[in-house]
Short mmCIF file of N, CA and C and ligand atoms in Angstrom, two decimals:
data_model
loop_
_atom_site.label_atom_id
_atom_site.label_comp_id
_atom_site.label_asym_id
_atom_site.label_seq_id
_atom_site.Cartn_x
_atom_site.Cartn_y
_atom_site.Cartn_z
N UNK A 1 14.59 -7.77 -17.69
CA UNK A 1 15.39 -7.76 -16.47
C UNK A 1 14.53 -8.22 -15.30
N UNK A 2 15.04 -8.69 -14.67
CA UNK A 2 14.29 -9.66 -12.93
C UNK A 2 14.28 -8.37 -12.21
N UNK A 3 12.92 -8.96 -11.39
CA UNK A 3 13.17 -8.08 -10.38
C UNK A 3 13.83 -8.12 -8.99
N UNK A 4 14.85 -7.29 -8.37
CA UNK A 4 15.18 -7.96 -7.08
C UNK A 4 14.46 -7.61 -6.14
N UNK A 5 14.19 -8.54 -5.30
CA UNK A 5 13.54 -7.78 -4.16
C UNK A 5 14.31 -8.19 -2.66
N UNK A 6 14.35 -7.25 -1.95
CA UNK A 6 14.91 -7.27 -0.31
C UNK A 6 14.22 -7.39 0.63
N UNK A 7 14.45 -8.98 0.99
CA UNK A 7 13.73 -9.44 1.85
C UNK A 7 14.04 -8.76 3.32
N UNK A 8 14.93 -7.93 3.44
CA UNK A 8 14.84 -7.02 5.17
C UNK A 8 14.50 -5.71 5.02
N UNK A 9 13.35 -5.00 3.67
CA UNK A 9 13.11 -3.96 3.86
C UNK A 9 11.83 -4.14 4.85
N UNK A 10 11.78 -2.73 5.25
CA UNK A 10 10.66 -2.59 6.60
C UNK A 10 9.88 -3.65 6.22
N UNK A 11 8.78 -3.30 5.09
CA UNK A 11 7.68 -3.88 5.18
C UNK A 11 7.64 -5.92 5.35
N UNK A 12 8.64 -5.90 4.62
CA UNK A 12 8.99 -7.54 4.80
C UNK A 12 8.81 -8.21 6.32
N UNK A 13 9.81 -6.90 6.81
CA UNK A 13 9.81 -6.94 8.84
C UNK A 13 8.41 -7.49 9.41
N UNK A 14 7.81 -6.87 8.84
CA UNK A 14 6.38 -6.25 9.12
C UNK A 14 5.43 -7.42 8.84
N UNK A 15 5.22 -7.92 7.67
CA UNK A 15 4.61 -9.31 7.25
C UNK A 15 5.29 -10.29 8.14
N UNK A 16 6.49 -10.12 8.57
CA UNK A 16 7.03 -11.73 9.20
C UNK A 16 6.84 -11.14 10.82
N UNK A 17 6.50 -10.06 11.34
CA UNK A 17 6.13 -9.75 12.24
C UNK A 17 7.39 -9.79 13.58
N UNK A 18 7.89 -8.86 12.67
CA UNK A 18 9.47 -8.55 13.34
C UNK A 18 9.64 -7.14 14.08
N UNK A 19 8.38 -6.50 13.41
CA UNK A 19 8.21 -4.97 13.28
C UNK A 19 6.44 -5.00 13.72
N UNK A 20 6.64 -4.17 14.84
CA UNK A 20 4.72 -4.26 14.85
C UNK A 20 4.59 -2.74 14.14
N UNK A 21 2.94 -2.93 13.62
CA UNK A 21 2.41 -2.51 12.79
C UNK A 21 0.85 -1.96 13.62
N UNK A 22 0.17 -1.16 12.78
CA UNK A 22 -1.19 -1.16 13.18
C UNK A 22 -2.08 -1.59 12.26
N UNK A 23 -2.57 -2.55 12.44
CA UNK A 23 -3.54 -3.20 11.52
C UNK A 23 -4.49 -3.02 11.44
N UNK A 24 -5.38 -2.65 10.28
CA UNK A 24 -6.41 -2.08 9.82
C UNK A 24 -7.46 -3.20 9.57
N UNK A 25 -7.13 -4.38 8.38
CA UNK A 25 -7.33 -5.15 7.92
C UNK A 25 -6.12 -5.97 7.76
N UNK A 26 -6.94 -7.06 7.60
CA UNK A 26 -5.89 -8.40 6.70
C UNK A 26 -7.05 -9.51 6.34
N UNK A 27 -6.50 -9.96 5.26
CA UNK A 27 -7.06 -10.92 4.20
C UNK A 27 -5.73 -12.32 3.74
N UNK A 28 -6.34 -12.90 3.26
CA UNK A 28 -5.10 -14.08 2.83
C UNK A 28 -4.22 -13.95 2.02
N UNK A 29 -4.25 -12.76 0.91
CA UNK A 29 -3.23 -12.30 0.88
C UNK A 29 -2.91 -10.82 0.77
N UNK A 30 -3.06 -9.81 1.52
CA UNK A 30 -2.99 -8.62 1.54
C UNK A 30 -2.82 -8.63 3.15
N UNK A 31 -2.40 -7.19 3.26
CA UNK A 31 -2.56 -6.49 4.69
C UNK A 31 -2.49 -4.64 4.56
N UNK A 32 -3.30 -4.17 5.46
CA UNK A 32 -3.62 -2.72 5.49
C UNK A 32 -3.36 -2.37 6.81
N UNK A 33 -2.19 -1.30 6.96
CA UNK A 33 -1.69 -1.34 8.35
C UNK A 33 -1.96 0.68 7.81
N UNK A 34 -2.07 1.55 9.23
CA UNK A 34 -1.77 2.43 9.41
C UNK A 34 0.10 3.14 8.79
N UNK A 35 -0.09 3.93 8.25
CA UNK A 35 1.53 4.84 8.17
C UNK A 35 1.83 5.34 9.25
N UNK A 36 2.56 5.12 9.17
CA UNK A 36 3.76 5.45 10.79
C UNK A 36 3.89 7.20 10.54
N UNK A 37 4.28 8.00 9.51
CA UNK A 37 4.13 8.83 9.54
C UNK A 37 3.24 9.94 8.23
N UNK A 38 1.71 9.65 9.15
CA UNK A 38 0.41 10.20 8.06
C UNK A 38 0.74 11.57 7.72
N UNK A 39 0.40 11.63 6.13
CA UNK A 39 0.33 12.78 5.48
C UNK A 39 -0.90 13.32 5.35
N UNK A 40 -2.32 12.58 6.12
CA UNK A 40 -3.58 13.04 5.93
C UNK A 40 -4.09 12.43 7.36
N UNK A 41 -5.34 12.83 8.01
CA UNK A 41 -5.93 12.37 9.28
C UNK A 41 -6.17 10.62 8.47
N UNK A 42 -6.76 10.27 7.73
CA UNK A 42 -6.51 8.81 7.30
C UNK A 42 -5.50 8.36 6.33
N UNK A 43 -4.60 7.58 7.06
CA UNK A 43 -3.09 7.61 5.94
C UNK A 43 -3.07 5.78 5.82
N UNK A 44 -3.58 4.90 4.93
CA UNK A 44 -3.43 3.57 5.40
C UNK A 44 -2.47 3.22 3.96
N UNK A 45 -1.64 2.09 4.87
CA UNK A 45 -1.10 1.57 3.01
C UNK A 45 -1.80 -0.09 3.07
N UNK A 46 -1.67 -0.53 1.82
CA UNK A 46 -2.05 -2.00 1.39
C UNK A 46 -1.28 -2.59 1.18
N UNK A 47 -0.68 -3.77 1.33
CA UNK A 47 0.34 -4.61 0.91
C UNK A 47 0.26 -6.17 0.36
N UNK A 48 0.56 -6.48 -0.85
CA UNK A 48 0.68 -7.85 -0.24
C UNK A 48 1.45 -8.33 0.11
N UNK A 49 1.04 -9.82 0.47
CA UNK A 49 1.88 -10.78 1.29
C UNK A 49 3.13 -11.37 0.74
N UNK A 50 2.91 -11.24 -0.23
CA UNK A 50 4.01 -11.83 -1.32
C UNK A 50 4.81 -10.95 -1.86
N UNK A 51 6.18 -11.16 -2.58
CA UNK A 51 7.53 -10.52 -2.66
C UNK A 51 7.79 -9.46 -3.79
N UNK A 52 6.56 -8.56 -3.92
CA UNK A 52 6.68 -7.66 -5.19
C UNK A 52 6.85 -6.46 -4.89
N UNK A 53 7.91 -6.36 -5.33
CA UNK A 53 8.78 -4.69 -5.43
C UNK A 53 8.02 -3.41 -5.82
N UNK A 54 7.07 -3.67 -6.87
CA UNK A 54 6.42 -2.51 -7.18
C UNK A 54 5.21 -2.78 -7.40
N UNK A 55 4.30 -1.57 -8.16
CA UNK A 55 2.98 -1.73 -9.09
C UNK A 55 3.49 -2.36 -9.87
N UNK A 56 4.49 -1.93 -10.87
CA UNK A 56 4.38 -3.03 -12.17
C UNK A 56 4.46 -4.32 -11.68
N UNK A 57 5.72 -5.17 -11.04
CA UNK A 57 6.08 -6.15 -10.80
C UNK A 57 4.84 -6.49 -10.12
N UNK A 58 4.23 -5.92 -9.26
CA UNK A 58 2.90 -7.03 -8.65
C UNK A 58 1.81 -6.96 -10.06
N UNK A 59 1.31 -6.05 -11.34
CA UNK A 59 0.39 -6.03 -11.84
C UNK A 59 1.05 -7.51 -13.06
N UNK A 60 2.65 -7.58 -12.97
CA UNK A 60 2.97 -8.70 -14.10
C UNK A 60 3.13 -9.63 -13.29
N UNK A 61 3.44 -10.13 -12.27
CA UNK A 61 3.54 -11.04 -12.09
C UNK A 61 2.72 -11.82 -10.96
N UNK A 62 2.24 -10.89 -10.27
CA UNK A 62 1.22 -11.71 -8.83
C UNK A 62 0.16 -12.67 -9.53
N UNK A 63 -0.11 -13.48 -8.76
CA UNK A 63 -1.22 -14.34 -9.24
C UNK A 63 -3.14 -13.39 -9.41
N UNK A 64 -3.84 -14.44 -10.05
CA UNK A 64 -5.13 -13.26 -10.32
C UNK A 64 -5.73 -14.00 -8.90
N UNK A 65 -5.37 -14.42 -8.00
CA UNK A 65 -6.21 -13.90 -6.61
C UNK A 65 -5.70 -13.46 -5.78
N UNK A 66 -3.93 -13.07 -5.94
CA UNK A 66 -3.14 -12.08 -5.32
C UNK A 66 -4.27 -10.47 -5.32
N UNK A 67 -4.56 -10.37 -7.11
CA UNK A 67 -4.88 -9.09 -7.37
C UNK A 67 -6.02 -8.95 -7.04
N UNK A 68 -6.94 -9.71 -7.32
CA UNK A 68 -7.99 -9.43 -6.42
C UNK A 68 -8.25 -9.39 -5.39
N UNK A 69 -7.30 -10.46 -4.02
CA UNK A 69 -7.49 -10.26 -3.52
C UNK A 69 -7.09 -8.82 -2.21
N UNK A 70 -6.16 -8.05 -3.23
CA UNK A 70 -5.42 -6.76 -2.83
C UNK A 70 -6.63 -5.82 -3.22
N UNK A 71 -6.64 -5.77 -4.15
CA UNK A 71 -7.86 -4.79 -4.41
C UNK A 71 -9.35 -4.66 -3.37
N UNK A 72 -9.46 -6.12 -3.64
CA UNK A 72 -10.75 -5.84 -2.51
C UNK A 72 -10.65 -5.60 -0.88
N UNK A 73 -9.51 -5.85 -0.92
CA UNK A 73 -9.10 -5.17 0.33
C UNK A 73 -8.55 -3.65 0.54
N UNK A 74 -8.29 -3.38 -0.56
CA UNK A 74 -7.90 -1.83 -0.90
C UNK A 74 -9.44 -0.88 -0.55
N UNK A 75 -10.81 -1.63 -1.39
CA UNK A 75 -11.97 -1.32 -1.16
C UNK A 75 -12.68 -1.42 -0.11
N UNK A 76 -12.39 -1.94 0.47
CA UNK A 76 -12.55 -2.46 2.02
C UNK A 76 -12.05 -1.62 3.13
N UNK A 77 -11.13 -0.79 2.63
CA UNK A 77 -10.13 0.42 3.35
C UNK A 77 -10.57 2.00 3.08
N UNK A 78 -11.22 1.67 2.22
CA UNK A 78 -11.54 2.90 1.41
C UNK A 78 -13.32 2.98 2.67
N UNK A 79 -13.88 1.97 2.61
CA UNK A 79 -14.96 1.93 3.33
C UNK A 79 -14.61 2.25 5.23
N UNK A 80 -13.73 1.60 5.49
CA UNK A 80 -12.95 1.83 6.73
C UNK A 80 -12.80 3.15 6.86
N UNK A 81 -12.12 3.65 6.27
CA UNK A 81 -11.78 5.19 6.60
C UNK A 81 -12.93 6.32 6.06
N UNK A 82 -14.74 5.82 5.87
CA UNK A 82 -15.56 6.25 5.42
C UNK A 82 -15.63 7.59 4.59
N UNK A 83 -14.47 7.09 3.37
CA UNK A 83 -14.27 8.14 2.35
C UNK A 83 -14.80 7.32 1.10
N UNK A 84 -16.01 6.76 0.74
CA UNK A 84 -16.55 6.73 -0.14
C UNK A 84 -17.15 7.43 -0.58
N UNK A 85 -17.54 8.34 -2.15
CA UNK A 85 -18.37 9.16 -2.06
C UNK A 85 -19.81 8.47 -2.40
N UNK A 86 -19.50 7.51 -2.76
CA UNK A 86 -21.25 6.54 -2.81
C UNK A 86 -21.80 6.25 -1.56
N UNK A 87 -20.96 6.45 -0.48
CA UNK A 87 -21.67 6.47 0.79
C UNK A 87 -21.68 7.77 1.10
N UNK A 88 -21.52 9.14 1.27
CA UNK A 88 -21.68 10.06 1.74
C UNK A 88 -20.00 10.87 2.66
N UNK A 89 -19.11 9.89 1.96
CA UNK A 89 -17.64 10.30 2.16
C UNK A 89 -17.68 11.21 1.16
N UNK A 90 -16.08 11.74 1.90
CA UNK A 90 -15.53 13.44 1.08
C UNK A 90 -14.54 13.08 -0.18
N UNK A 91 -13.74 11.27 -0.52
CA UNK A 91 -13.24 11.32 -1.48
C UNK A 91 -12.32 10.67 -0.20
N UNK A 92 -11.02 10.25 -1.19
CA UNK A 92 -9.76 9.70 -1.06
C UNK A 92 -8.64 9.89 -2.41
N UNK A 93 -7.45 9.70 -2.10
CA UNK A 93 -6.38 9.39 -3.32
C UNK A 93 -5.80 8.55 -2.90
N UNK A 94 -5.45 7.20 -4.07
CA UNK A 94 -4.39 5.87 -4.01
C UNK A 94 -3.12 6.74 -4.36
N UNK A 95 -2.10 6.19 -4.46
CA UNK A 95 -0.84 6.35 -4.87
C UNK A 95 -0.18 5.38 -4.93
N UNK A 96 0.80 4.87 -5.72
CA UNK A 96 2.13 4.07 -5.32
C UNK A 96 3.01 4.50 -6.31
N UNK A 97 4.10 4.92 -5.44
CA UNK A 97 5.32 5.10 -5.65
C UNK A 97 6.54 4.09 -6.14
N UNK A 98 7.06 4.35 -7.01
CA UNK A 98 7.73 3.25 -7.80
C UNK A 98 9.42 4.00 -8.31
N UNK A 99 10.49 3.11 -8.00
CA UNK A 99 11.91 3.93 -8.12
C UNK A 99 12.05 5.58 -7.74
N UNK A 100 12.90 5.88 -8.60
CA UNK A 100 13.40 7.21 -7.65
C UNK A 100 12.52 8.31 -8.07
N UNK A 101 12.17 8.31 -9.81
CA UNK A 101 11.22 9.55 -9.96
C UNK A 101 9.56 9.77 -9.14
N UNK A 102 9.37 7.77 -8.58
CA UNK A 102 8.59 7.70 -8.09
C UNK A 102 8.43 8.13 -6.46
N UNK A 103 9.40 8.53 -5.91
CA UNK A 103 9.86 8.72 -4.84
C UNK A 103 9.62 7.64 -3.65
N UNK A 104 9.97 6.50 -4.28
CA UNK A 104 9.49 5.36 -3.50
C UNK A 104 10.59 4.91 -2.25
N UNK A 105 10.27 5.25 -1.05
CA UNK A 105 11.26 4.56 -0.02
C UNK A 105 11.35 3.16 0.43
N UNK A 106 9.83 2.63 0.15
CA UNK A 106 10.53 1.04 0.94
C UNK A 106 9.93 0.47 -0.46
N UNK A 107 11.28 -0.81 -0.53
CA UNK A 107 11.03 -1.65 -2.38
C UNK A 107 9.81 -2.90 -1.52
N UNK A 108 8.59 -2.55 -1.52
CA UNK A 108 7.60 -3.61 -1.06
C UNK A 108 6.74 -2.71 -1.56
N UNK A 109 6.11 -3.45 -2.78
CA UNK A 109 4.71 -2.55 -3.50
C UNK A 109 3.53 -2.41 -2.24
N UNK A 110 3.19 -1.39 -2.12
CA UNK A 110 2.09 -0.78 -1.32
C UNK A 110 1.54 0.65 -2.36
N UNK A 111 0.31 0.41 -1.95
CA UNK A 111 -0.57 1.33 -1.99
C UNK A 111 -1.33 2.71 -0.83
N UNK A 112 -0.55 3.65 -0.88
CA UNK A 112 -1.25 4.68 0.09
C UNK A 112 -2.88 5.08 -0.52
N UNK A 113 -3.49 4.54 0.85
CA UNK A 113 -5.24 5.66 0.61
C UNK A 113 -5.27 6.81 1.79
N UNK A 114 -5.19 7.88 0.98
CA UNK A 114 -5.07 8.94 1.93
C UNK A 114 -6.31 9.56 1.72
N UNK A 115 -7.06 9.81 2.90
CA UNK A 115 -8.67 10.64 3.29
C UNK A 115 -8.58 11.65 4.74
N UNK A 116 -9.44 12.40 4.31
CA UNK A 116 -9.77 13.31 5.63
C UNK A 116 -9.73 14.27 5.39
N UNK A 117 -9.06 15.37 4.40
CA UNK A 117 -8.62 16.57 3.80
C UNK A 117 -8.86 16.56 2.47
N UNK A 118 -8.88 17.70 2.19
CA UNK A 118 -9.02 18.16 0.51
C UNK A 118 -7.31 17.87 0.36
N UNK A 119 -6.82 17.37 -0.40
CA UNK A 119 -5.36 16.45 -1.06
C UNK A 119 -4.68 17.23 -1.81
N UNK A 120 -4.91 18.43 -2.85
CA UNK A 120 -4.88 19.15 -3.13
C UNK A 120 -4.51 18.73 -4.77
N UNK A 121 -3.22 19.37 -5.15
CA UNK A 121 -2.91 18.88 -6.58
C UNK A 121 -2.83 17.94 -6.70
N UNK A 122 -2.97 16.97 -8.20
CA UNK A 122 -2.26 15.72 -7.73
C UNK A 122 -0.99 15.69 -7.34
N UNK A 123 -0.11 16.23 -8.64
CA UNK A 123 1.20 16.33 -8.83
C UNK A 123 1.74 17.91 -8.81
N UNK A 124 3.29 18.37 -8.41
CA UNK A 124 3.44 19.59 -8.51
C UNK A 124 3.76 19.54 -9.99
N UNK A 125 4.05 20.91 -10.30
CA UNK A 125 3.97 20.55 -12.20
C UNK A 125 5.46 21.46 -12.25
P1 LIG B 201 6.96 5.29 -0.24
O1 LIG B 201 7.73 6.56 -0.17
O2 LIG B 201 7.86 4.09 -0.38
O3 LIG B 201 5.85 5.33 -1.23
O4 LIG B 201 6.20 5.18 1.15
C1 LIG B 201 6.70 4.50 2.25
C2 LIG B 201 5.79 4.80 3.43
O5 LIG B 201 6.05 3.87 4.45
C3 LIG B 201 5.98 6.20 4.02
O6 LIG B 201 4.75 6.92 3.96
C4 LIG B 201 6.42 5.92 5.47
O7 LIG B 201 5.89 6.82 6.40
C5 LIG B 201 5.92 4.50 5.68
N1 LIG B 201 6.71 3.73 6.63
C6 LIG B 201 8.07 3.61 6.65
N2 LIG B 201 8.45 2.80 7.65
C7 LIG B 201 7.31 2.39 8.26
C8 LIG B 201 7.06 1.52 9.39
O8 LIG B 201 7.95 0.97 10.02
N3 LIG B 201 5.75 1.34 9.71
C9 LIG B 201 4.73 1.94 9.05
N4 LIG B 201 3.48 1.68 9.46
N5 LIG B 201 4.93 2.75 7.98
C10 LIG B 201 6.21 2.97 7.61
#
């Protein structure tokens, strides 16, 4: 099955710069903007630039310098919000949320790095 994707959800807004954002980083194809509403003192998501609905759909189908170049900008965020623990940071957690069990609100694959607090469980059980 295809994936659809909606080109007027927020984040789309947001790449075509319809919607301001707070920008963290950007790369050629990624962008790392602040969450509008943080669940931790550092709440950033990652995005790319291009039209993928989820983790899966960006891990099958983005190109391999889409993915790298998301990732290293993911790492690059992780250094930003100085929650490395190879540097003397307290830790971070990724997430992405995917359909409904995933509790995913906007269909534009992003990645939350949340730092600043102990995060607690991963999941409730
Ligand atoms: P999801 O539930 O889809 O994994 O996460 C969507 C995230 O996007 C939420 O944490 C929400 O606060 C954030 N968000 C929704 N609308 C906006 C917006 O207009 N700007 C920013 N920066 N974040 C947004």
């Amino acid at each position: 099955m295809a994936y659809a994707y909606d080109d007027q959800n927020v984040f789309a807004r947001i790449l075509r710069g319809e919607i301001p954002n707070k920008t963290v980083l950007e790369s050629e194809h990624s962008l790392a903007f602040h969450d509008i509403a943080p669940h931790a003192p550092g709440h950033v998501l990652v995005i790319p630039k291009g039209p993928y609905v989820n983790f899966d759909h960006f891990c099958l189908d983005a190109t391999p310098a889409e993915i790298v170049d998301f990732h290293r900008l993911a790492g690059q965020v992780c250094a930003f919000l100085e929650a490395q623990p190879s540097e003397g940071g307290a830790g971070y957690r990724t997430i992405s949320n995917a359909g409904p069990h995933g509790g995913q609100e906007v269909p534009h694959y992003h990645l939350h790095i949340l730092s600043g607090r102990p995060l607690g469980p991963m999941v409730q059980r």
